Amino acid sequence: MGLDTIIVAFFVIGTILVVAGTITMGANNLVESSYNGYVSAHQTMMDRLQTSIEIQNMRFNVSTNHTSFTVANTGETKLSNFGLWDVILVKEGQVSYLNESQYDITYNNDLLNPRILDPHESINIELLIELESDDSFIVKIITENGIVSSAEHVAGE
């Protein structure tokens, strides 16, 4: 039990400290990433709870055979990324997912944040799909965070 035993003991204690430090750092990273994931999921859920849209004033233009309507932000979340919105037209049992070339968005009184649908603001959406008079259809709007609003209309009424 000489110097070689003391050297082995220091080596074993050093190895134990390195392993303990590695486990502590790994646990810290695990806890931190779990917390960040929880915060992100909580923020997404709060945004969804505070988001509300409503389709209003649906009207049919007889001269162009296009339908237009207003989408009002009745919630408390700012909405943007209109390219991520889904605009769906259901007519005669057929579902059509409209791409951005099949509808046109214009902003109403967009004073606060340009090109962002702030709470209590609205946008007009004109469907560039030709509909016939007396066609019955449903328009469904889905925002980028999954909030849905729909309205049924009969063209020409």
JSON list of C-alpha atoms in Angstrom, two decimals:
[
{"chain": "A", "resi": 1, "resn": "MET", "atom": "CA", "xyz": [0.00, 0.00, 0.00]},
{"chain": "A", "resi": 2, "resn": "GLY", "atom": "CA", "xyz": [2.19, 2.59, -1.25]},
{"chain": "A", "resi": 3, "resn": "LEU", "atom": "CA", "xyz": [2.28, 5.26, -3.81]},
{"chain": "A", "resi": 4, "resn": "ASP", "atom": "CA", "xyz": [0.67, 3.04, -6.47]},
{"chain": "A", "resi": 5, "resn": "THR", "atom": "CA", "xyz": [-2.48, 2.62, -4.35]},
{"chain": "A", "resi": 6, "resn": "ILE", "atom": "CA", "xyz": [-2.79, 6.39, -3.89]},
{"chain": "A", "resi": 7, "resn": "ILE", "atom": "CA", "xyz": [-2.36, 6.94, -7.65]},
{"chain": "A", "resi": 8, "resn": "VAL", "atom": "CA", "xyz": [-5.06, 4.34, -8.44]},
{"chain": "A", "resi": 9, "resn": "ALA", "atom": "CA", "xyz": [-7.38, 5.90, -5.84]},
{"chain": "A", "resi": 10, "resn": "PHE", "atom": "CA", "xyz": [-6.91, 9.38, -7.40]},
{"chain": "A", "resi": 11, "resn": "PHE", "atom": "CA", "xyz": [-7.55, 7.86, -10.86]},
{"chain": "A", "resi": 12, "resn": "VAL", "atom": "CA", "xyz": [-10.76, 6.15, -9.69]},
{"chain": "A", "resi": 13, "resn": "ILE", "atom": "CA", "xyz": [-12.00, 9.28, -7.89]},
{"chain": "A", "resi": 14, "resn": "GLY", "atom": "CA", "xyz": [-11.17, 11.39, -10.97]},
{"chain": "A", "resi": 15, "resn": "THR", "atom": "CA", "xyz": [-13.08, 8.97, -13.20]},
{"chain": "A", "resi": 16, "resn": "ILE", "atom": "CA", "xyz": [-16.07, 9.07, -10.86]},
{"chain": "A", "resi": 17, "resn": "LEU", "atom": "CA", "xyz": [-16.04, 12.89, -10.88]},
{"chain": "A", "resi": 18, "resn": "VAL", "atom": "CA", "xyz": [-15.86, 13.01, -14.71]},
{"chain": "A", "resi": 19, "resn": "VAL", "atom": "CA", "xyz": [-18.75, 10.54, -15.05]},
{"chain": "A", "resi": 20, "resn": "ALA", "atom": "CA", "xyz": [-20.82, 12.45, -12.46]},
{"chain": "A", "resi": 21, "resn": "GLY", "atom": "CA", "xyz": [-20.14, 15.75, -14.25]},
{"chain": "A", "resi": 22, "resn": "THR", "atom": "CA", "xyz": [-21.13, 14.26, -17.60]},
{"chain": "A", "resi": 23, "resn": "ILE", "atom": "CA", "xyz": [-24.37, 12.86, -16.17]},
{"chain": "A", "resi": 24, "resn": "THR", "atom": "CA", "xyz": [-25.15, 16.21, -14.51]},
{"chain": "A", "resi": 25, "resn": "MET", "atom": "CA", "xyz": [-24.55, 18.15, -17.73]},
{"chain": "A", "resi": 26, "resn": "GLY", "atom": "CA", "xyz": [-26.68, 15.66, -19.70]},
{"chain": "A", "resi": 27, "resn": "ALA", "atom": "CA", "xyz": [-29.49, 15.89, -17.16]},
{"chain": "A", "resi": 28, "resn": "ASN", "atom": "CA", "xyz": [-29.26, 19.69, -17.26]},
{"chain": "A", "resi": 29, "resn": "ASN", "atom": "CA", "xyz": [-29.53, 19.68, -21.08]},
{"chain": "A", "resi": 30, "resn": "LEU", "atom": "CA", "xyz": [-32.48, 17.28, -20.87]},
{"chain": "A", "resi": 31, "resn": "VAL", "atom": "CA", "xyz": [-34.30, 19.45, -18.34]},
{"chain": "A", "resi": 32, "resn": "GLU", "atom": "CA", "xyz": [-33.56, 22.62, -20.32]},
{"chain": "A", "resi": 33, "resn": "SER", "atom": "CA", "xyz": [-34.80, 21.18, -23.64]},
{"chain": "A", "resi": 34, "resn": "SER", "atom": "CA", "xyz": [-37.90, 19.76, -21.93]},
{"chain": "A", "resi": 35, "resn": "TYR", "atom": "CA", "xyz": [-38.65, 23.16, -20.42]},
{"chain": "A", "resi": 36, "resn": "ASN", "atom": "CA", "xyz": [-38.16, 24.92, -23.77]},
{"chain": "A", "resi": 37, "resn": "GLY", "atom": "CA", "xyz": [-40.49, 22.40, -25.42]},
{"chain": "A", "resi": 38, "resn": "TYR", "atom": "CA", "xyz": [-43.10, 22.98, -22.72]},
{"chain": "A", "resi": 39, "resn": "VAL", "atom": "CA", "xyz": [-42.84, 26.78, -23.11]},
{"chain": "A", "resi": 40, "resn": "SER", "atom": "CA", "xyz": [-43.21, 26.47, -26.89]},
{"chain": "A", "resi": 41, "resn": "ALA", "atom": "CA", "xyz": [-46.24, 24.16, -26.60]},
{"chain": "A", "resi": 42, "resn": "HIS", "atom": "CA", "xyz": [-47.80, 26.44, -23.99]},
{"chain": "A", "resi": 43, "resn": "GLN", "atom": "CA", "xyz": [-47.29, 29.53, -26.20]},
{"chain": "A", "resi": 44, "resn": "THR", "atom": "CA", "xyz": [-48.82, 27.73, -29.19]},
{"chain": "A", "resi": 45, "resn": "MET", "atom": "CA", "xyz": [-51.81, 26.67, -27.11]},
{"chain": "A", "resi": 46, "resn": "MET", "atom": "CA", "xyz": [-52.29, 30.20, -25.74]},
{"chain": "A", "resi": 47, "resn": "ASP", "atom": "CA", "xyz": [-52.13, 31.62, -29.28]},
{"chain": "A", "resi": 48, "resn": "ARG", "atom": "CA", "xyz": [-54.78, 29.13, -30.39]},
{"chain": "A", "resi": 49, "resn": "LEU", "atom": "CA", "xyz": [-57.00, 29.95, -27.42]},
{"chain": "A", "resi": 50, "resn": "GLN", "atom": "CA", "xyz": [-56.76, 33.67, -28.17]},
{"chain": "A", "resi": 51, "resn": "THR", "atom": "CA", "xyz": [-57.28, 33.32, -31.94]},
{"chain": "A", "resi": 52, "resn": "SER", "atom": "CA", "xyz": [-60.72, 33.69, -33.45]},
{"chain": "A", "resi": 53, "resn": "ILE", "atom": "CA", "xyz": [-61.81, 34.58, -36.96]},
{"chain": "A", "resi": 54, "resn": "GLU", "atom": "CA", "xyz": [-65.23, 35.05, -38.47]},
{"chain": "A", "resi": 55, "resn": "ILE", "atom": "CA", "xyz": [-66.41, 35.01, -42.07]},
{"chain": "A", "resi": 56, "resn": "GLN", "atom": "CA", "xyz": [-68.82, 37.89, -42.65]},
{"chain": "A", "resi": 57, "resn": "ASN", "atom": "CA", "xyz": [-70.65, 39.67, -45.48]},
{"chain": "A", "resi": 58, "resn": "MET", "atom": "CA", "xyz": [-70.50, 36.93, -48.10]},
{"chain": "A", "resi": 59, "resn": "ARG", "atom": "CA", "xyz": [-71.65, 38.32, -51.45]},
{"chain": "A", "resi": 60, "resn": "PHE", "atom": "CA", "xyz": [-71.83, 37.11, -55.04]},
{"chain": "A", "resi": 61, "resn": "ASN", "atom": "CA", "xyz": [-70.94, 39.39, -57.96]},
{"chain": "A", "resi": 62, "resn": "VAL", "atom": "CA", "xyz": [-73.25, 38.48, -60.85]},
{"chain": "A", "resi": 63, "resn": "SER", "atom": "CA", "xyz": [-71.12, 40.24, -63.47]},
{"chain": "A", "resi": 64, "resn": "THR", "atom": "CA", "xyz": [-67.89, 38.35, -62.62]},
{"chain": "A", "resi": 65, "resn": "ASN", "atom": "CA", "xyz": [-69.41, 35.20, -61.07]},
{"chain": "A", "resi": 66, "resn": "HIS", "atom": "CA", "xyz": [-66.96, 35.62, -58.19]},
{"chain": "A", "resi": 67, "resn": "THR", "atom": "CA", "xyz": [-67.75, 35.46, -54.51]},
{"chain": "A", "resi": 68, "resn": "SER", "atom": "CA", "xyz": [-66.15, 37.74, -51.95]},
{"chain": "A", "resi": 69, "resn": "PHE", "atom": "CA", "xyz": [-66.38, 37.91, -48.19]},
{"chain": "A", "resi": 70, "resn": "THR", "atom": "CA", "xyz": [-64.77, 39.53, -45.18]},
{"chain": "A", "resi": 71, "resn": "VAL", "atom": "CA", "xyz": [-62.64, 37.68, -42.64]},
{"chain": "A", "resi": 72, "resn": "ALA", "atom": "CA", "xyz": [-62.63, 39.51, -39.31]},
{"chain": "A", "resi": 73, "resn": "ASN", "atom": "CA", "xyz": [-60.05, 38.87, -36.61]},
{"chain": "A", "resi": 74, "resn": "THR", "atom": "CA", "xyz": [-62.30, 38.64, -33.56]},
{"chain": "A", "resi": 75, "resn": "GLY", "atom": "CA", "xyz": [-59.59, 37.23, -31.29]},
{"chain": "A", "resi": 76, "resn": "GLU", "atom": "CA", "xyz": [-56.56, 38.72, -29.59]},
{"chain": "A", "resi": 77, "resn": "THR", "atom": "CA", "xyz": [-53.77, 37.28, -31.75]},
{"chain": "A", "resi": 78, "resn": "LYS", "atom": "CA", "xyz": [-52.11, 38.98, -34.71]},
{"chain": "A", "resi": 79, "resn": "LEU", "atom": "CA", "xyz": [-52.43, 36.88, -37.85]},
{"chain": "A", "resi": 80, "resn": "SER", "atom": "CA", "xyz": [-50.10, 36.88, -40.82]},
{"chain": "A", "resi": 81, "resn": "ASN", "atom": "CA", "xyz": [-48.53, 34.25, -43.07]},
{"chain": "A", "resi": 82, "resn": "PHE", "atom": "CA", "xyz": [-51.60, 34.20, -45.29]},
{"chain": "A", "resi": 83, "resn": "GLY", "atom": "CA", "xyz": [-49.74, 31.81, -47.57]},
{"chain": "A", "resi": 84, "resn": "LEU", "atom": "CA", "xyz": [-50.06, 29.21, -44.79]},
{"chain": "A", "resi": 85, "resn": "TRP", "atom": "CA", "xyz": [-53.83, 29.67, -44.55]},
{"chain": "A", "resi": 86, "resn": "ASP", "atom": "CA", "xyz": [-56.06, 27.05, -46.12]},
{"chain": "A", "resi": 87, "resn": "VAL", "atom": "CA", "xyz": [-58.99, 28.31, -48.16]},
{"chain": "A", "resi": 88, "resn": "ILE", "atom": "CA", "xyz": [-61.38, 25.47, -48.92]},
{"chain": "A", "resi": 89, "resn": "LEU", "atom": "CA", "xyz": [-64.44, 25.52, -51.15]},
{"chain": "A", "resi": 90, "resn": "VAL", "atom": "CA", "xyz": [-67.03, 22.76, -50.81]},
{"chain": "A", "resi": 91, "resn": "LYS", "atom": "CA", "xyz": [-69.51, 22.66, -53.70]},
{"chain": "A", "resi": 92, "resn": "GLU", "atom": "CA", "xyz": [-71.79, 19.78, -54.69]},
{"chain": "A", "resi": 93, "resn": "GLY", "atom": "CA", "xyz": [-69.94, 17.42, -52.37]},
{"chain": "A", "resi": 94, "resn": "GLN", "atom": "CA", "xyz": [-66.58, 18.23, -53.97]},
{"chain": "A", "resi": 95, "resn": "VAL", "atom": "CA", "xyz": [-63.82, 19.73, -51.83]},
{"chain": "A", "resi": 96, "resn": "SER", "atom": "CA", "xyz": [-61.39, 22.13, -53.50]},
{"chain": "A", "resi": 97, "resn": "TYR", "atom": "CA", "xyz": [-58.29, 23.39, -51.73]},
{"chain": "A", "resi": 98, "resn": "LEU", "atom": "CA", "xyz": [-57.65, 26.77, -53.30]},
{"chain": "A", "resi": 99, "resn": "ASN", "atom": "CA", "xyz": [-54.11, 27.91, -53.92]},
{"chain": "A", "resi": 100, "resn": "GLU", "atom": "CA", "xyz": [-53.02, 31.54, -53.69]},
{"chain": "A", "resi": 101, "resn": "SER", "atom": "CA", "xyz": [-53.70, 32.15, -57.40]},
{"chain": "A", "resi": 102, "resn": "GLN", "atom": "CA", "xyz": [-57.38, 31.21, -56.92]},
{"chain": "A", "resi": 103, "resn": "TYR", "atom": "CA", "xyz": [-58.20, 33.93, -54.39]},
{"chain": "A", "resi": 104, "resn": "ASP", "atom": "CA", "xyz": [-57.22, 37.54, -53.80]},
{"chain": "A", "resi": 105, "resn": "ILE", "atom": "CA", "xyz": [-56.71, 39.22, -50.42]},
{"chain": "A", "resi": 106, "resn": "THR", "atom": "CA", "xyz": [-57.20, 42.95, -49.84]},
{"chain": "A", "resi": 107, "resn": "TYR", "atom": "CA", "xyz": [-56.72, 44.66, -46.51]},
{"chain": "A", "resi": 108, "resn": "ASN", "atom": "CA", "xyz": [-59.32, 46.89, -44.84]},
{"chain": "A", "resi": 109, "resn": "ASN", "atom": "CA", "xyz": [-58.02, 49.86, -42.82]},
{"chain": "A", "resi": 110, "resn": "ASP", "atom": "CA", "xyz": [-54.61, 48.24, -42.40]},
{"chain": "A", "resi": 111, "resn": "LEU", "atom": "CA", "xyz": [-53.21, 51.06, -40.27]},
{"chain": "A", "resi": 112, "resn": "LEU", "atom": "CA", "xyz": [-51.49, 49.42, -37.30]},
{"chain": "A", "resi": 113, "resn": "ASN", "atom": "CA", "xyz": [-49.18, 46.79, -38.79]},
{"chain": "A", "resi": 114, "resn": "PRO", "atom": "CA", "xyz": [-49.15, 46.65, -42.58]},
{"chain": "A", "resi": 115, "resn": "ARG", "atom": "CA", "xyz": [-50.01, 43.24, -44.06]},
{"chain": "A", "resi": 116, "resn": "ILE", "atom": "CA", "xyz": [-50.80, 41.80, -40.61]},
{"chain": "A", "resi": 117, "resn": "LEU", "atom": "CA", "xyz": [-54.35, 41.07, -39.52]},
{"chain": "A", "resi": 118, "resn": "ASP", "atom": "CA", "xyz": [-54.42, 42.66, -36.08]},
{"chain": "A", "resi": 119, "resn": "PRO", "atom": "CA", "xyz": [-57.28, 42.10, -33.62]},
{"chain": "A", "resi": 120, "resn": "HIS", "atom": "CA", "xyz": [-60.46, 43.93, -34.69]},
{"chain": "A", "resi": 121, "resn": "GLU", "atom": "CA", "xyz": [-59.19, 44.34, -38.27]},
{"chain": "A", "resi": 122, "resn": "SER", "atom": "CA", "xyz": [-60.52, 42.55, -41.32]},
{"chain": "A", "resi": 123, "resn": "ILE", "atom": "CA", "xyz": [-59.49, 41.48, -44.79]},
{"chain": "A", "resi": 124, "resn": "ASN", "atom": "CA", "xyz": [-61.54, 40.90, -47.93]},
{"chain": "A", "resi": 125, "resn": "ILE", "atom": "CA", "xyz": [-61.06, 37.67, -49.82]},
{"chain": "A", "resi": 126, "resn": "GLU", "atom": "CA", "xyz": [-62.36, 37.32, -53.36]},
{"chain": "A", "resi": 127, "resn": "LEU", "atom": "CA", "xyz": [-62.60, 33.81, -54.75]},
{"chain": "A", "resi": 128, "resn": "LEU", "atom": "CA", "xyz": [-61.41, 33.86, -58.33]},
{"chain": "A", "resi": 129, "resn": "ILE", "atom": "CA", "xyz": [-63.28, 30.62, -59.00]},
{"chain": "A", "resi": 130, "resn": "GLU", "atom": "CA", "xyz": [-66.29, 31.15, -61.24]},
{"chain": "A", "resi": 131, "resn": "LEU", "atom": "CA", "xyz": [-69.52, 30.03, -59.64]},
{"chain": "A", "resi": 132, "resn": "GLU", "atom": "CA", "xyz": [-72.94, 29.83, -61.20]},
{"chain": "A", "resi": 133, "resn": "SER", "atom": "CA", "xyz": [-76.01, 31.59, -59.88]},
{"chain": "A", "resi": 134, "resn": "ASP", "atom": "CA", "xyz": [-77.93, 29.41, -57.39]},
{"chain": "A", "resi": 135, "resn": "ASP", "atom": "CA", "xyz": [-74.82, 27.30, -56.60]},
{"chain": "A", "resi": 136, "resn": "SER", "atom": "CA", "xyz": [-74.81, 26.31, -52.95]},
{"chain": "A", "resi": 137, "resn": "PHE", "atom": "CA", "xyz": [-71.34, 26.15, -51.42]},
{"chain": "A", "resi": 138, "resn": "ILE", "atom": "CA", "xyz": [-69.39, 26.32, -48.18]},
{"chain": "A", "resi": 139, "resn": "VAL", "atom": "CA", "xyz": [-66.22, 28.34, -47.70]},
{"chain": "A", "resi": 140, "resn": "LYS", "atom": "CA", "xyz": [-63.85, 27.28, -44.95]},
{"chain": "A", "resi": 141, "resn": "ILE", "atom": "CA", "xyz": [-60.84, 29.30, -43.78]},
{"chain": "A", "resi": 142, "resn": "ILE", "atom": "CA", "xyz": [-58.12, 27.71, -41.64]},
{"chain": "A", "resi": 143, "resn": "THR", "atom": "CA", "xyz": [-55.40, 29.92, -40.16]},
{"chain": "A", "resi": 144, "resn": "GLU", "atom": "CA", "xyz": [-51.75, 28.94, -39.80]},
{"chain": "A", "resi": 145, "resn": "ASN", "atom": "CA", "xyz": [-52.35, 27.89, -36.18]},
{"chain": "A", "resi": 146, "resn": "GLY", "atom": "CA", "xyz": [-55.37, 25.73, -37.04]},
{"chain": "A", "resi": 147, "resn": "ILE", "atom": "CA", "xyz": [-58.32, 27.98, -36.19]},
{"chain": "A", "resi": 148, "resn": "VAL", "atom": "CA", "xyz": [-61.31, 27.35, -38.48]},
{"chain": "A", "resi": 149, "resn": "SER", "atom": "CA", "xyz": [-64.23, 29.45, -39.63]},
{"chain": "A", "resi": 150, "resn": "SER", "atom": "CA", "xyz": [-66.78, 28.49, -42.25]},
{"chain": "A", "resi": 151, "resn": "ALA", "atom": "CA", "xyz": [-69.85, 29.93, -43.90]},
{"chain": "A", "resi": 152, "resn": "GLU", "atom": "CA", "xyz": [-72.47, 28.57, -46.26]},
{"chain": "A", "resi": 153, "resn": "HIS", "atom": "CA", "xyz": [-73.88, 30.63, -49.10]},
{"chain": "A", "resi": 154, "resn": "VAL", "atom": "CA", "xyz": [-76.09, 30.32, -52.15]},
{"chain": "A", "resi": 155, "resn": "ALA", "atom": "CA", "xyz": [-74.73, 32.31, -55.08]},
{"chain": "A", "resi": 156, "resn": "GLY", "atom": "CA", "xyz": [-77.08, 35.02, -56.26]},
{"chain": "A", "resi": 157, "resn": "GLU", "atom": "CA", "xyz": [-79.01, 35.33, -53.02]}
]
